[in-house]
Each structure stands twice: as C-alpha cells, then as structure tokens.
C-alpha cells in the first residue's frame, strides 16, 4: 500500500477510488480503509451540516460532529461487512467444491 495512496487519488480527475484501493479495502487492510474515509471525508462533512444555535440564540450553519462520526463509522462498517461477506461466500464455495 505504500506510495499507492497519493499517486492514485491525487490525479484522479473523476474522483473515483482506484481499483487497488477497493480490493485492499475488501481484504480488510486498515490503510485502505483510511484512504476510503479520506476520499469521502468532504462528502460526509457536507452531509453533516446543520443549523446550530450558539449560547446567545444565534443560528448558524455548522458541522454536527455526531452525525459525521456516525457516517464515518457506517463507511468503515460497510467496508468490513463487504470483506466478511466475501469470506463467507468464498468459504461456502470452497466447501461445495
């Protein structure tokens, strides 16, 4: 994974995750999961924007940190479930053969 992160994500004009990162994430590699979370970070932040109030009652737009952390956790969980599902499918296929 070393060196793969910067070279494959910085120059991607369409904003897609490189295929090797997707494969590594499906294998459960923590470094690849970090890349996925970083890739979707700004999107998760924009989804976390809420109208908040300060101590004086003024309304402003801010980031709901709880929502952002939930989205981040959901993304990591989805990646790990994908890996676990592949393991179960692979094990099932091996036991049938």
mmCIF file of C-alpha atoms in Angstrom:
data_model
loop_
_atom_site.group_PDB
_atom_site.id
_atom_site.type_symbol
_atom_site.label_atom_id
_atom_site.label_comp_id
_atom_site.label_asym_id
_atom_site.label_seq_id
_atom_site.Cartn_x
_atom_site.Cartn_y
_atom_site.Cartn_z
ATOM 1 C CA UNK A 1 0.000 0.000 0.000
ATOM 2 C CA UNK A 2 2.929 2.377 0.499
ATOM 3 C CA UNK A 3 3.009 5.097 -2.114
ATOM 4 C CA UNK A 4 -0.281 3.933 -3.592
ATOM 5 C CA UNK A 5 -2.403 6.450 -1.721
ATOM 6 C CA UNK A 6 -1.045 9.727 -3.078
ATOM 7 C CA UNK A 7 -0.257 8.600 -6.578
ATOM 8 C CA UNK A 8 -3.651 7.088 -7.254
ATOM 9 C CA UNK A 9 -6.005 9.533 -5.590
ATOM 10 C CA UNK A 10 -4.481 12.964 -6.261
ATOM 11 C CA UNK A 11 -4.525 12.796 -10.062
ATOM 12 C CA UNK A 12 -7.873 11.079 -10.500
ATOM 13 C CA UNK A 13 -9.948 13.659 -12.341
ATOM 14 C CA UNK A 14 -13.262 11.816 -11.939
ATOM 15 C CA UNK A 15 -12.931 11.430 -8.180
ATOM 16 C CA UNK A 16 -13.187 7.649 -8.237
ATOM 17 C CA UNK A 17 -11.340 5.384 -5.856
ATOM 18 C CA UNK A 18 -8.622 3.383 -7.606
ATOM 19 C CA UNK A 19 -9.397 -0.292 -8.071
ATOM 20 C CA UNK A 20 -6.384 -1.478 -5.977
ATOM 21 C CA UNK A 21 -7.722 0.560 -3.041
ATOM 22 C CA UNK A 22 -11.143 -1.059 -3.396
ATOM 23 C CA UNK A 23 -9.562 -4.518 -3.448
ATOM 24 C CA UNK A 24 -7.402 -3.727 -0.424
ATOM 25 C CA UNK A 25 -10.435 -2.401 1.446
ATOM 26 C CA UNK A 26 -12.345 -5.581 0.698
ATOM 27 C CA UNK A 27 -9.422 -7.537 2.143
ATOM 28 C CA UNK A 28 -9.749 -5.506 5.334
ATOM 29 C CA UNK A 29 -6.493 -3.535 5.107
ATOM 30 C CA UNK A 30 -6.632 -0.632 7.596
ATOM 31 C CA UNK A 31 -4.563 1.685 5.393
ATOM 32 C CA UNK A 32 -7.016 1.239 2.526
ATOM 33 C CA UNK A 33 -9.939 1.969 4.842
ATOM 34 C CA UNK A 34 -8.228 5.213 5.840
ATOM 35 C CA UNK A 35 -7.994 6.140 2.162
ATOM 36 C CA UNK A 36 -11.712 5.456 1.700
ATOM 37 C CA UNK A 37 -12.636 7.578 4.734
ATOM 38 C CA UNK A 38 -10.380 10.403 3.484
ATOM 39 C CA UNK A 39 -11.854 10.099 -0.007
ATOM 40 C CA UNK A 40 -15.416 10.515 1.271
ATOM 41 C CA UNK A 41 -14.470 12.953 4.063
ATOM 42 C CA UNK A 42 -15.688 16.160 2.432
ATOM 43 C CA UNK A 43 -18.911 14.495 1.311
ATOM 44 C CA UNK A 44 -19.570 13.197 4.834
ATOM 45 C CA UNK A 45 -18.845 16.671 6.195
ATOM 46 C CA UNK A 46 -21.323 18.276 3.813
ATOM 47 C CA UNK A 47 -23.963 15.738 4.841
ATOM 48 C CA UNK A 48 -23.254 16.644 8.477
ATOM 49 C CA UNK A 49 -24.036 20.352 8.087
ATOM 50 C CA UNK A 50 -26.868 21.509 10.351
ATOM 51 C CA UNK A 51 -28.371 24.729 11.603
ATOM 52 C CA UNK A 52 -26.971 25.176 15.094
ATOM 53 C CA UNK A 53 -27.519 27.760 17.811
ATOM 54 C CA UNK A 54 -24.892 29.417 19.949
ATOM 55 C CA UNK A 55 -25.293 30.369 23.612
ATOM 56 C CA UNK A 56 -26.943 33.681 22.627
ATOM 57 C CA UNK A 57 -29.552 32.017 20.437
ATOM 58 C CA UNK A 58 -27.977 32.983 17.126
ATOM 59 C CA UNK A 59 -28.454 30.478 14.331
ATOM 60 C CA UNK A 60 -25.530 29.437 12.137
ATOM 61 C CA UNK A 61 -24.515 26.562 9.897
ATOM 62 C CA UNK A 62 -22.068 24.156 11.469
ATOM 63 C CA UNK A 63 -20.889 20.563 11.414
ATOM 64 C CA UNK A 64 -22.786 18.111 13.586
ATOM 65 C CA UNK A 65 -19.836 16.048 14.821
ATOM 66 C CA UNK A 66 -22.090 13.212 15.991
ATOM 67 C CA UNK A 67 -23.574 12.828 12.520
ATOM 68 C CA UNK A 68 -20.134 12.978 10.891
ATOM 69 C CA UNK A 69 -18.763 10.283 13.197
ATOM 70 C CA UNK A 70 -21.797 8.087 12.530
ATOM 71 C CA UNK A 71 -21.284 8.438 8.778
ATOM 72 C CA UNK A 72 -17.592 7.625 9.157
ATOM 73 C CA UNK A 73 -18.370 4.549 11.265
ATOM 74 C CA UNK A 74 -21.004 3.425 8.769
ATOM 75 C CA UNK A 75 -18.493 3.697 5.914
ATOM 76 C CA UNK A 76 -15.912 1.595 7.785
ATOM 77 C CA UNK A 77 -18.567 -0.936 8.801
ATOM 78 C CA UNK A 78 -19.753 -1.223 5.206
ATOM 79 C CA UNK A 79 -16.181 -1.898 4.060
ATOM 80 C CA UNK A 80 -15.645 -4.570 6.717
ATOM 81 C CA UNK A 81 -19.015 -6.226 6.002
ATOM 82 C CA UNK A 82 -18.080 -6.390 2.349
ATOM 83 C CA UNK A 83 -14.916 -8.230 3.360
ATOM 84 C CA UNK A 84 -16.775 -10.588 5.704
ATOM 85 C CA UNK A 85 -19.397 -11.326 3.050
ATOM 86 C CA UNK A 86 -16.649 -12.206 0.596
ATOM 87 C CA UNK A 87 -15.070 -14.533 3.150
ATOM 88 C CA UNK A 88 -18.370 -16.338 3.766
ATOM 89 C CA UNK A 89 -19.037 -16.633 0.039
ATOM 90 C CA UNK A 90 -15.506 -17.906 -0.586
ATOM 91 C CA UNK A 91 -15.766 -20.427 2.282
ATOM 92 C CA UNK A 92 -19.170 -21.617 1.053
ATOM 93 C CA UNK A 93 -17.821 -22.032 -2.488
ATOM 94 C CA UNK A 94 -14.805 -23.985 -1.200
ATOM 95 C CA UNK A 95 -16.969 -26.332 0.893
ATOM 96 C CA UNK A 96 -19.248 -27.120 -2.083
ATOM 97 C CA UNK A 97 -16.385 -27.908 -4.476
#
